[in-house]
PDB file of C-alpha atoms in Angstrom:
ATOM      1  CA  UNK A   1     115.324-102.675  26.708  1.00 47.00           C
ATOM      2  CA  UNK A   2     119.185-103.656  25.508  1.00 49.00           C
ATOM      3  CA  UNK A   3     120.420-107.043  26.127  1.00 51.00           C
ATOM      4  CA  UNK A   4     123.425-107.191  28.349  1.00 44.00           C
ATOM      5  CA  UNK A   5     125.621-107.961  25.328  1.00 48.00           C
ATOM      6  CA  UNK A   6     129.875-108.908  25.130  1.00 44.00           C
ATOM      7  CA  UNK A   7     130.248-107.211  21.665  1.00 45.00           C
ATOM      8  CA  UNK A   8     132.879-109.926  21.521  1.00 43.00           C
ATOM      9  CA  UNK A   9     129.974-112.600  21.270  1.00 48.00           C
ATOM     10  CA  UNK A  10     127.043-110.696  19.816  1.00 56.00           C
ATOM     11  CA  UNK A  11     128.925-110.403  16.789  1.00 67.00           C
ATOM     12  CA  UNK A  12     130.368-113.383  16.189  1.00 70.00           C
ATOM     13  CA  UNK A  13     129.183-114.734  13.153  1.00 79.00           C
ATOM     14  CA  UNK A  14     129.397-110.837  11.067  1.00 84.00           C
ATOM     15  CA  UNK A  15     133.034-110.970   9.369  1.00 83.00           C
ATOM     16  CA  UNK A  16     135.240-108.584   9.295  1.00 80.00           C
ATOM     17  CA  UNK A  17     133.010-106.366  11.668  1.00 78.00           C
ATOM     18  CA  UNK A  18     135.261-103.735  12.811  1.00 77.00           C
ATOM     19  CA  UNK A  19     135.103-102.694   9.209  1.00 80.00           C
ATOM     20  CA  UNK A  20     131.690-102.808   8.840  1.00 78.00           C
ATOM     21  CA  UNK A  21     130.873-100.475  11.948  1.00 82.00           C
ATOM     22  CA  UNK A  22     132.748 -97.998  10.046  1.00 87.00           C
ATOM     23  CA  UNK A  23     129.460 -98.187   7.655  1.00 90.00           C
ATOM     24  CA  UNK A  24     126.770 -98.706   9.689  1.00 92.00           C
ATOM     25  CA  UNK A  25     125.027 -99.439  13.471  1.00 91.00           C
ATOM     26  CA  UNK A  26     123.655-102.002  14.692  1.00 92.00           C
ATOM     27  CA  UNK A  27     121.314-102.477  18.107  1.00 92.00           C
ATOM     28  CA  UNK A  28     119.660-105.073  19.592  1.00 94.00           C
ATOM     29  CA  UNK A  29     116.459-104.984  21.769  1.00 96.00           C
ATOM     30  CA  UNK A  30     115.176-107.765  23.860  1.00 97.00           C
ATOM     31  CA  UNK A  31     111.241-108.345  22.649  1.00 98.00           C
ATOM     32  CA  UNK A  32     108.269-108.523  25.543  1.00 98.00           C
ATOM     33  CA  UNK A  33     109.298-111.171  27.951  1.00 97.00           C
ATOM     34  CA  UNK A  34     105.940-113.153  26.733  1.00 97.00           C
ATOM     35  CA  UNK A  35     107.420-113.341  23.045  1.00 98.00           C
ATOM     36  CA  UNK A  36     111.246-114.346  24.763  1.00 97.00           C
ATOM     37  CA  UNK A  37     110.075-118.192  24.205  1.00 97.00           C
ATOM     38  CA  UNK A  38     110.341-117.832  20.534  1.00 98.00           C
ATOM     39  CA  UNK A  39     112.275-114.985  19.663  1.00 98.00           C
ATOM     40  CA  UNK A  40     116.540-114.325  20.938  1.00 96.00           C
ATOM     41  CA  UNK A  41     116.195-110.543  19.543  1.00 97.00           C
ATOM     42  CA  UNK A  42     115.434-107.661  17.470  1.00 97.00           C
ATOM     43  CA  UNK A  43     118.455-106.483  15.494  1.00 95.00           C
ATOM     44  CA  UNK A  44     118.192-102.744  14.074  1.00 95.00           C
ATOM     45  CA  UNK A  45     120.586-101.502  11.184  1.00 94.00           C
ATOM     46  CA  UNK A  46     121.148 -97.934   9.734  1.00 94.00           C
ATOM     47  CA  UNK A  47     123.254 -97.021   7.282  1.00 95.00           C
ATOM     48  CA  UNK A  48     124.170 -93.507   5.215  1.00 94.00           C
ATOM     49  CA  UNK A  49     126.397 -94.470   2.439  1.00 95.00           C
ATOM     50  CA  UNK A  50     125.629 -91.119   0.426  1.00 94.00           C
ATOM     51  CA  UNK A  51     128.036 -89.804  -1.803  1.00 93.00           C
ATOM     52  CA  UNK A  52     130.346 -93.033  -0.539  1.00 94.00           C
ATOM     53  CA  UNK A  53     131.594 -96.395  -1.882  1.00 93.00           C
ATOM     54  CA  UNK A  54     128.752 -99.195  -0.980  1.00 94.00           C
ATOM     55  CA  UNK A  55     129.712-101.469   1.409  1.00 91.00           C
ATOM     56  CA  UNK A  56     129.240-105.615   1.155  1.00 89.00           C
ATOM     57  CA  UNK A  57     128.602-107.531   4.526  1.00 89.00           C
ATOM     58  CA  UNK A  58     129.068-111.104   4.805  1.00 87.00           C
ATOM     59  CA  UNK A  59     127.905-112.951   7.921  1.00 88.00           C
ATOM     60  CA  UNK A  60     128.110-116.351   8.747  1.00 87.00           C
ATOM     61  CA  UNK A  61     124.665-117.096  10.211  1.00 88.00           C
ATOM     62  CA  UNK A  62     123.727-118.761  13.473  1.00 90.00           C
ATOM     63  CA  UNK A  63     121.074-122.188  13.161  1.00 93.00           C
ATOM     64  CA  UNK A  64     118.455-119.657  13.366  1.00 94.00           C
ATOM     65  CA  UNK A  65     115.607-117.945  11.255  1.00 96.00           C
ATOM     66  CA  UNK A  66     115.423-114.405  10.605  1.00 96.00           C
ATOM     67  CA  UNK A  67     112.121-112.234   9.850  1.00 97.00           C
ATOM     68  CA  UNK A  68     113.627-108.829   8.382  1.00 97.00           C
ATOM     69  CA  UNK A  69     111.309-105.782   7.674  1.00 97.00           C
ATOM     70  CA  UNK A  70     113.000-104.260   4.188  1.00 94.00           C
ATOM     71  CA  UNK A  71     110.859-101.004   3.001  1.00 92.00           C
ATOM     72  CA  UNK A  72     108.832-103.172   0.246  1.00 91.00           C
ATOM     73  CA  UNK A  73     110.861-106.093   0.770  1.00 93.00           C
ATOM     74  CA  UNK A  74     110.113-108.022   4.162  1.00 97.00           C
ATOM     75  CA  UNK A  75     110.842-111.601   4.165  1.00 97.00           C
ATOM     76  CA  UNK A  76     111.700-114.601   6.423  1.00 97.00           C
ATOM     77  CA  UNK A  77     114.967-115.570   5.794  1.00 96.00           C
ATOM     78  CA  UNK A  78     115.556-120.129   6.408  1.00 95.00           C
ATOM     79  CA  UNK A  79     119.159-120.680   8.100  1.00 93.00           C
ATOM     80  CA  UNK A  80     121.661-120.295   5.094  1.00 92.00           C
ATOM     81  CA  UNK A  81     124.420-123.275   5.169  1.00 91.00           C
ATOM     82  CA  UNK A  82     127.028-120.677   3.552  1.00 87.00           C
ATOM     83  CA  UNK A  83     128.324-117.172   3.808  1.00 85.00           C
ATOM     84  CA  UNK A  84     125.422-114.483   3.369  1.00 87.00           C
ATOM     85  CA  UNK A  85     126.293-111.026   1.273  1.00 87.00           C
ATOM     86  CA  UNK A  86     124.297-107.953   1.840  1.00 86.00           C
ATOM     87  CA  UNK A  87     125.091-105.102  -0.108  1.00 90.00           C
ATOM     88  CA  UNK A  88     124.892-101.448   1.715  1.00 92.00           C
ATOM     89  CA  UNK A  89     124.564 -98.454  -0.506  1.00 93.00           C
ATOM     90  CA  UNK A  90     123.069 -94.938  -0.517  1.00 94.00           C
ATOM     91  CA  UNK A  91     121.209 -94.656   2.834  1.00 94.00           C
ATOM     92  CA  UNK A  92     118.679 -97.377   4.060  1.00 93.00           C
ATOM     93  CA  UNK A  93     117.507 -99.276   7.524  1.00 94.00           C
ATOM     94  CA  UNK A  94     116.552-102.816   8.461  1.00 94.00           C
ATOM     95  CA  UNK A  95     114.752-104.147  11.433  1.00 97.00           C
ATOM     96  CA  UNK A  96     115.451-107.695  12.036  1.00 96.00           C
ATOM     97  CA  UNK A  97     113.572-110.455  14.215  1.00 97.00           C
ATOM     98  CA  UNK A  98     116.122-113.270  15.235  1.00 97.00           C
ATOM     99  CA  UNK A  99     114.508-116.312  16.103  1.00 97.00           C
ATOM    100  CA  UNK A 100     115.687-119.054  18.756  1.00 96.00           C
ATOM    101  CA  UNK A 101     117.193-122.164  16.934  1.00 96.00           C
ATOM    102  CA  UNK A 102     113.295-123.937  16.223  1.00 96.00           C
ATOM    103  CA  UNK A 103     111.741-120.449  17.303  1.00 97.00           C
ATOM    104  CA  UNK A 104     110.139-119.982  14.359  1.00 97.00           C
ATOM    105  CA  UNK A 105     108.597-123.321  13.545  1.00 96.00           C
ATOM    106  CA  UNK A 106     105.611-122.939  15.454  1.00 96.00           C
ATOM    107  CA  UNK A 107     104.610-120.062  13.495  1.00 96.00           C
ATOM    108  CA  UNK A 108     104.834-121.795  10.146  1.00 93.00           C
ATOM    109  CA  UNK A 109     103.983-125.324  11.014  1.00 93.00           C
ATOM    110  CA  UNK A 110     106.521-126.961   8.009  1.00 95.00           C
ATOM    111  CA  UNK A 111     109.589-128.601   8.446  1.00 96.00           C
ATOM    112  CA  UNK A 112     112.397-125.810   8.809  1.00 96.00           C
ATOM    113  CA  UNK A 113     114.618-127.997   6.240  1.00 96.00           C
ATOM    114  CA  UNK A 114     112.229-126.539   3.028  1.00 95.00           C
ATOM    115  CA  UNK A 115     113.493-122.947   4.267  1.00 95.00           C
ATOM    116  CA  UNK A 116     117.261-123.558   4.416  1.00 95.00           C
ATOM    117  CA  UNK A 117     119.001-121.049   1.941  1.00 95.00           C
ATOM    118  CA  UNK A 118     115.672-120.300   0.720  1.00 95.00           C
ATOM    119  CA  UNK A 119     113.221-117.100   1.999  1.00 95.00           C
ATOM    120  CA  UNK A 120     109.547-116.800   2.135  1.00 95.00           C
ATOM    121  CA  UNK A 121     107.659-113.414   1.867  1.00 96.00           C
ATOM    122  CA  UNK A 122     105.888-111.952   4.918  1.00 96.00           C
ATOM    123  CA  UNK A 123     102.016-112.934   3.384  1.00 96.00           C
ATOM    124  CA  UNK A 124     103.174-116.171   2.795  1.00 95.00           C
ATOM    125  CA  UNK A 125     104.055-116.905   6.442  1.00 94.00           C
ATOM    126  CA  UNK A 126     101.347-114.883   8.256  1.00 95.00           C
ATOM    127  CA  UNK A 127      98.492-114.290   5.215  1.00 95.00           C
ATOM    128  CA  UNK A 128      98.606-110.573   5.630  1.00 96.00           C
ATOM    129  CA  UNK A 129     100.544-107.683   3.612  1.00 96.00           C
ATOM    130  CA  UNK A 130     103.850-106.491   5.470  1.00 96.00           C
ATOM    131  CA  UNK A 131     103.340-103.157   4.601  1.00 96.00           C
ATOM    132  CA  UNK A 132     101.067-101.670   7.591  1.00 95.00           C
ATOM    133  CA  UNK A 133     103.661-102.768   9.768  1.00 95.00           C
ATOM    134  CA  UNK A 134     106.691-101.306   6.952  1.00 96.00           C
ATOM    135  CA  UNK A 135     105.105 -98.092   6.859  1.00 95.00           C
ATOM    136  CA  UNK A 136     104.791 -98.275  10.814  1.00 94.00           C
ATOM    137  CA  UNK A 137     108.525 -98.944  11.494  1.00 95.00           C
ATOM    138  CA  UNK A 138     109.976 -96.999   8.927  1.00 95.00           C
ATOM    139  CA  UNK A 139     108.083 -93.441   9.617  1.00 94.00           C
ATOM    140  CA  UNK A 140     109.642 -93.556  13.203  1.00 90.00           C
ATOM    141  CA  UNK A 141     113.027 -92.971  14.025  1.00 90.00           C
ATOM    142  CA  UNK A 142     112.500 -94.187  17.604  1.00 93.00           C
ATOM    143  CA  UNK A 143     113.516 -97.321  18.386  1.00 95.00           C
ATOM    144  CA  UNK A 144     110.755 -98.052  21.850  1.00 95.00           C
ATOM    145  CA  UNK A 145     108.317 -97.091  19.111  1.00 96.00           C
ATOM    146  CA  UNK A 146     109.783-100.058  16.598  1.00 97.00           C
ATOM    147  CA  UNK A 147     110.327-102.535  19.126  1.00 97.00           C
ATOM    148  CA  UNK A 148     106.747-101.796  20.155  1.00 97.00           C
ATOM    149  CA  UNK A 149     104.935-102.212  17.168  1.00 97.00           C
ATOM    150  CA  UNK A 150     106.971-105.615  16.231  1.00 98.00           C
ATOM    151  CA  UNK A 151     106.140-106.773  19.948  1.00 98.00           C
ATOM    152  CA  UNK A 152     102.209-105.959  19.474  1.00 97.00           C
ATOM    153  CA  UNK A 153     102.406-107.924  16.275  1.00 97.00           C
ATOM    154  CA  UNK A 154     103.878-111.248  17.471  1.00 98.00           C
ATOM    155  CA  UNK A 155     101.724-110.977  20.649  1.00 97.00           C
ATOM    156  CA  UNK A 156      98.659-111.125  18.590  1.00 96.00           C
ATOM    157  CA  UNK A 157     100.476-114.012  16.216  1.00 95.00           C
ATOM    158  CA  UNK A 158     101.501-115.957  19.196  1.00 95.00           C
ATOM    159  CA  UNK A 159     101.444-119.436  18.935  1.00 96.00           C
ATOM    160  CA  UNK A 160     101.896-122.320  21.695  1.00 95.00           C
ATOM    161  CA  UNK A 161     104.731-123.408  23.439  1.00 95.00           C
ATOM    162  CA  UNK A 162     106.204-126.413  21.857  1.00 95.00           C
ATOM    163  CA  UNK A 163     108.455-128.360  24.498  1.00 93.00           C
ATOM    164  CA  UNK A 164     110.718-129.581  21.893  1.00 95.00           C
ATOM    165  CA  UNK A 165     111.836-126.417  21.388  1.00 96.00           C
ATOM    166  CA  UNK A 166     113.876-125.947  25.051  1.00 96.00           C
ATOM    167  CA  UNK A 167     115.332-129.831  23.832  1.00 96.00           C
ATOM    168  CA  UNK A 168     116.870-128.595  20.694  1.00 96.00           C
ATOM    169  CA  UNK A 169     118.018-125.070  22.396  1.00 96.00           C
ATOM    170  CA  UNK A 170     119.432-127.170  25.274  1.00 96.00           C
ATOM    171  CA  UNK A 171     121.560-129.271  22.682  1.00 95.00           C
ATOM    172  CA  UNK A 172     122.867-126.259  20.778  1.00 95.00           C
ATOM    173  CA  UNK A 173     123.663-123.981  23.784  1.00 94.00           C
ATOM    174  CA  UNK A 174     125.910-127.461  24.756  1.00 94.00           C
ATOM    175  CA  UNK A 175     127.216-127.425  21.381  1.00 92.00           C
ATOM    176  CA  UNK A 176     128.326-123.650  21.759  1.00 90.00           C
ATOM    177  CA  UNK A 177     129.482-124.197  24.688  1.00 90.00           C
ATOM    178  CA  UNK A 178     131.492-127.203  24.210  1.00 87.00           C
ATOM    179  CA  UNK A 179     133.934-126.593  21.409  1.00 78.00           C
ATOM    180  CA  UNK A 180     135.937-130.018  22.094  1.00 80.00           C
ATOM    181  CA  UNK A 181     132.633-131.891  20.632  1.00 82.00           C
ATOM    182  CA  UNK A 182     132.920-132.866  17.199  1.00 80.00           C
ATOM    183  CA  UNK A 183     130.437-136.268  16.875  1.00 87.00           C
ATOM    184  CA  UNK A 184     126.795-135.469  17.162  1.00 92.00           C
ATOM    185  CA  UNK A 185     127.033-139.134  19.124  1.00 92.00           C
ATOM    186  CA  UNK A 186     128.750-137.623  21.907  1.00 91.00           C
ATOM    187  CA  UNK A 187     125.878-134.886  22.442  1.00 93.00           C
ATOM    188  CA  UNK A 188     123.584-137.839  21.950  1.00 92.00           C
ATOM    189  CA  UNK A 189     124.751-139.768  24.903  1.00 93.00           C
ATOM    190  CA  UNK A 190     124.857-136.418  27.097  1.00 93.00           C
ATOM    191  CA  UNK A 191     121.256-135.488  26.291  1.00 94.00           C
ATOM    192  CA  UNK A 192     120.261-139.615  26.267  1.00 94.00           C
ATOM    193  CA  UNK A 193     118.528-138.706  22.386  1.00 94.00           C
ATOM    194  CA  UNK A 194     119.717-141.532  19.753  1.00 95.00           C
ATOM    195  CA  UNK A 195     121.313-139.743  16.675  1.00 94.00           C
ATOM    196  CA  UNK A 196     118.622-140.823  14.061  1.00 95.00           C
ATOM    197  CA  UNK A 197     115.779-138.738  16.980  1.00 96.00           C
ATOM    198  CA  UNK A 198     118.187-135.657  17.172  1.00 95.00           C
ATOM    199  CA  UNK A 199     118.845-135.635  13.390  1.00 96.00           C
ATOM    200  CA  UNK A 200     114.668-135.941  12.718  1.00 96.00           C
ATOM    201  CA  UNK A 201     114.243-133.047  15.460  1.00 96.00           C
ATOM    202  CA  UNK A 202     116.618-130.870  14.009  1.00 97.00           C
ATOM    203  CA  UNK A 203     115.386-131.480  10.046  1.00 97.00           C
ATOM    204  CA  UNK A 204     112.188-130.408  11.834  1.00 97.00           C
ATOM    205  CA  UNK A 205     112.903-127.576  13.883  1.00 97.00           C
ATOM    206  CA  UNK A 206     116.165-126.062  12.799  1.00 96.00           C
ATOM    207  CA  UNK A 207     116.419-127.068   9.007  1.00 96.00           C
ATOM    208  CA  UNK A 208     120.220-128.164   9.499  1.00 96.00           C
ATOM    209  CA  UNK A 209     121.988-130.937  10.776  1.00 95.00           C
ATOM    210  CA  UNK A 210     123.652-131.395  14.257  1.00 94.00           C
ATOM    211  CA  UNK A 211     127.137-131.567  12.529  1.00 91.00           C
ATOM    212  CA  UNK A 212     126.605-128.613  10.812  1.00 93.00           C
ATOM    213  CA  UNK A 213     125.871-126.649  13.630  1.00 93.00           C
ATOM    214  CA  UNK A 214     129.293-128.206  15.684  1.00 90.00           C
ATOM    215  CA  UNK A 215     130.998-127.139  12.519  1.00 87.00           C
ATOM    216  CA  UNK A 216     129.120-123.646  12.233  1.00 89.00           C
ATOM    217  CA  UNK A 217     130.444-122.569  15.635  1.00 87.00           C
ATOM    218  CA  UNK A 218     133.775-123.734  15.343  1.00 84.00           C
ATOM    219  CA  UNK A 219     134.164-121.284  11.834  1.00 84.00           C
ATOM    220  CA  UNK A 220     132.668-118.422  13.831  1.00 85.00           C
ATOM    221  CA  UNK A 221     135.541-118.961  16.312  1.00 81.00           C
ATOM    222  CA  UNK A 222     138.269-119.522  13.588  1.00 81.00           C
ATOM    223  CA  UNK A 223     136.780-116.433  11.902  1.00 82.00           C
ATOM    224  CA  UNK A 224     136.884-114.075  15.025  1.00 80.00           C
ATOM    225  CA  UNK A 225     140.315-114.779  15.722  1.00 76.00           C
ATOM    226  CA  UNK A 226     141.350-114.134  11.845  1.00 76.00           C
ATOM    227  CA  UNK A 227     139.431-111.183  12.583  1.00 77.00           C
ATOM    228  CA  UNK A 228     141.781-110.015  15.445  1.00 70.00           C
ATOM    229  CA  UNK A 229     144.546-108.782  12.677  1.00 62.00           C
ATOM    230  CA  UNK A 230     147.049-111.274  13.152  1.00 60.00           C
ATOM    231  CA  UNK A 231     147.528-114.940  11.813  1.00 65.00           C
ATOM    232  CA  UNK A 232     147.007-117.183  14.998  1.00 68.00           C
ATOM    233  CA  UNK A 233     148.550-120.589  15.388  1.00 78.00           C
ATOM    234  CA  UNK A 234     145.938-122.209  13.238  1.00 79.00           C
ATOM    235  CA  UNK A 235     147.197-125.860  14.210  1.00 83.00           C
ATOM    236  CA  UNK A 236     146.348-124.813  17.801  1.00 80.00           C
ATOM    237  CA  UNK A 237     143.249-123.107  17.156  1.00 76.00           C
ATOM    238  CA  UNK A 238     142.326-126.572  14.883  1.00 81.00           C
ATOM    239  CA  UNK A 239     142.902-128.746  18.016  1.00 80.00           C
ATOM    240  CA  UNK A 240     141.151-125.943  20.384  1.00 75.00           C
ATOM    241  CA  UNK A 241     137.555-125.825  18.196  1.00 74.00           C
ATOM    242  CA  UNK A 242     138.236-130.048  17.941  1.00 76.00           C
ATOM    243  CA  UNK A 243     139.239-130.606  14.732  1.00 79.00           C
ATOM    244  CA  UNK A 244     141.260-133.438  14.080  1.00 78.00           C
ATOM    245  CA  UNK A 245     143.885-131.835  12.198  1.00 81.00           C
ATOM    246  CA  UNK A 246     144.550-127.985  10.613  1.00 85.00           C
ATOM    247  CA  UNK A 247     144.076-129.221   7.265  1.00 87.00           C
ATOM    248  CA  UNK A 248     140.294-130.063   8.113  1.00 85.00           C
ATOM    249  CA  UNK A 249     139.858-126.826   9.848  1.00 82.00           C
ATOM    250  CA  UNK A 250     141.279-124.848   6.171  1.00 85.00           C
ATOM    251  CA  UNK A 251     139.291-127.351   3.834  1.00 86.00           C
ATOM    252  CA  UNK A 252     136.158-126.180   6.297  1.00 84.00           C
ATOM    253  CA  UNK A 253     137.153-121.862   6.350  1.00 83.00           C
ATOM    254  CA  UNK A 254     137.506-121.837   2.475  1.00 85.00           C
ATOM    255  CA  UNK A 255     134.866-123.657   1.673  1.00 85.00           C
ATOM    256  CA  UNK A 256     132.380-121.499   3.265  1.00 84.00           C
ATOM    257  CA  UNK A 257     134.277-118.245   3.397  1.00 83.00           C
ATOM    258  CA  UNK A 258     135.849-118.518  -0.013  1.00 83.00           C
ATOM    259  CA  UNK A 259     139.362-118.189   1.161  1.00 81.00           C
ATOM    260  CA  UNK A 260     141.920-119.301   3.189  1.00 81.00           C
ATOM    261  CA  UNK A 261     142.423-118.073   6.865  1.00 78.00           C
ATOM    262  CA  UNK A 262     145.692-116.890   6.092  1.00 78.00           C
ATOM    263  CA  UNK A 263     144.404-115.521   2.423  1.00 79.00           C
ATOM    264  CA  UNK A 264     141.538-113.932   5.315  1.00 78.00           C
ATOM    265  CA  UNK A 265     144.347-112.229   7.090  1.00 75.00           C
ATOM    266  CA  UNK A 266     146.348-111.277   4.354  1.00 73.00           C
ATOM    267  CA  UNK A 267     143.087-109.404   2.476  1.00 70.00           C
ATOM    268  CA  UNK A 268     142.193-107.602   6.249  1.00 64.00           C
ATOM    269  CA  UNK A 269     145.974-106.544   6.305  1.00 58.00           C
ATOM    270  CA  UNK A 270     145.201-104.909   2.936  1.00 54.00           C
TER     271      UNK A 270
END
């Protein structure tokens, strides 16, 4: 089964995507409704790049772990603080398991802050070889047939519940939701957790702070509307996400984009 997605929000986070669905598709499949606890989505790419130009994809990733099945190549990916490049050549497919934010620390039982912008292979997560399950989901072109094999997996991998979990989603769906935050102090006192707990809980369970996480969402934003084509009033849009001042919202875009948001513009303009 499809989520009931707003392309507008599913993507956020995958720069300059309008491009990039030029070179490839991407789905995404709810898993068993016994696995939902622990897991947002499955996220399915193909791509056929033969006889074209490759294709790089940068995303700006969510607080969140990723498993992704790669034919002789499937590792879990920690929550990378910058801008992540995959290149896309020749023709190829990915099947992806998005974690909630702390999702995946029950299955590995370390702090989630010794995976950030680091990746572990498959074996050394669940002690078995990934390629059963490779050979599985890449000889089938059916996607009910993927999302069932990946489901029968993590059923049998299961672990307990861990309340803690629902805290820290409950604090970063606020977060998202709530772009005129910018001190973790002011979640604090909304969610009556001292800063020191909610900094401990998310080394734990997320791997990155609770600033970096306001700050994460607010470059998503900025980055969707650079994506829109035209240069935005980026002191307004600085105020809107709840930066003090444009100058901290620029300093913030180039340093984990690389450019500018009007150098952003300029280069989609082309």
């Amino acid at each position: 089964m499809k989520p009931e997605e707003n392309p507008a929000v599913v993507n956020k986070g995958i720069l300059n995507y309008e491009e990039g669905r030029q070179r490839f598709t991407i789905s995404r499949r709810l898993p068993a409704p016994e696995l939902a606890f622990f897991i947002r989505h499955y996220w399915l790419i193909h791509w056929d790049l033969r006889g074209l130009p490759s294709h790089t994809q940068e995303v700006l990733q969510p607080p969140c772990f990723n498993l992704v099945f790669e034919k002789d190549n499937t590792r879990v990916y920690g929550t990378n603080t910058g801008k992540m490049s995959q290149l896309l050549e020749g023709k190829g497919e990915v099947f992806g398991v998005l974690f909630r934010p702390g999702g995946f620390y029950p299955f590995y039982r370390q702090p989630a802050s010794e995976l950030v912008n680091r990746s572990l292979a498959f074996r050394k997560v669940f002690g078995i070889s990934s390629l059963p399950l490779e050979d599985a989901l890449f000889s089938h072109s059916d996607e009910d047939t993927k999302v069932r094999y990946v489901d029968d997996f993590f059923k049998k991998e299961r672990p307990s519940k861990d309340k803690q979990i629902e805290t820290v989603n409950s604090v970063i769906d606020y977060i998202a939701e709530h772009r005129e935050i910018n001190r973790v102090e002011d979640v604090g006192v909304k969610f009556g957790i001292s800063v020191r707990t909610m900094q401990r809980m998310f080394s734990q369970y997320v791997g990155v702070s609770p600033k970096w996480v306001i700050k994460r969402y607010r470059l998503q934003d900025a980055a969707v509307s650079a994506d829109a084509g035209e240069s935005p009033d980026w002191s307004k849009l600085a105020v809107d996400l709840g930066y003090y001042d444009q100058a901290h919202l620029i300093k913030d875009f180039k340093t984990v984009i690389g450019k500018s948001p009007e150098e952003y513009v300029r280069s989609k303009q082309g």
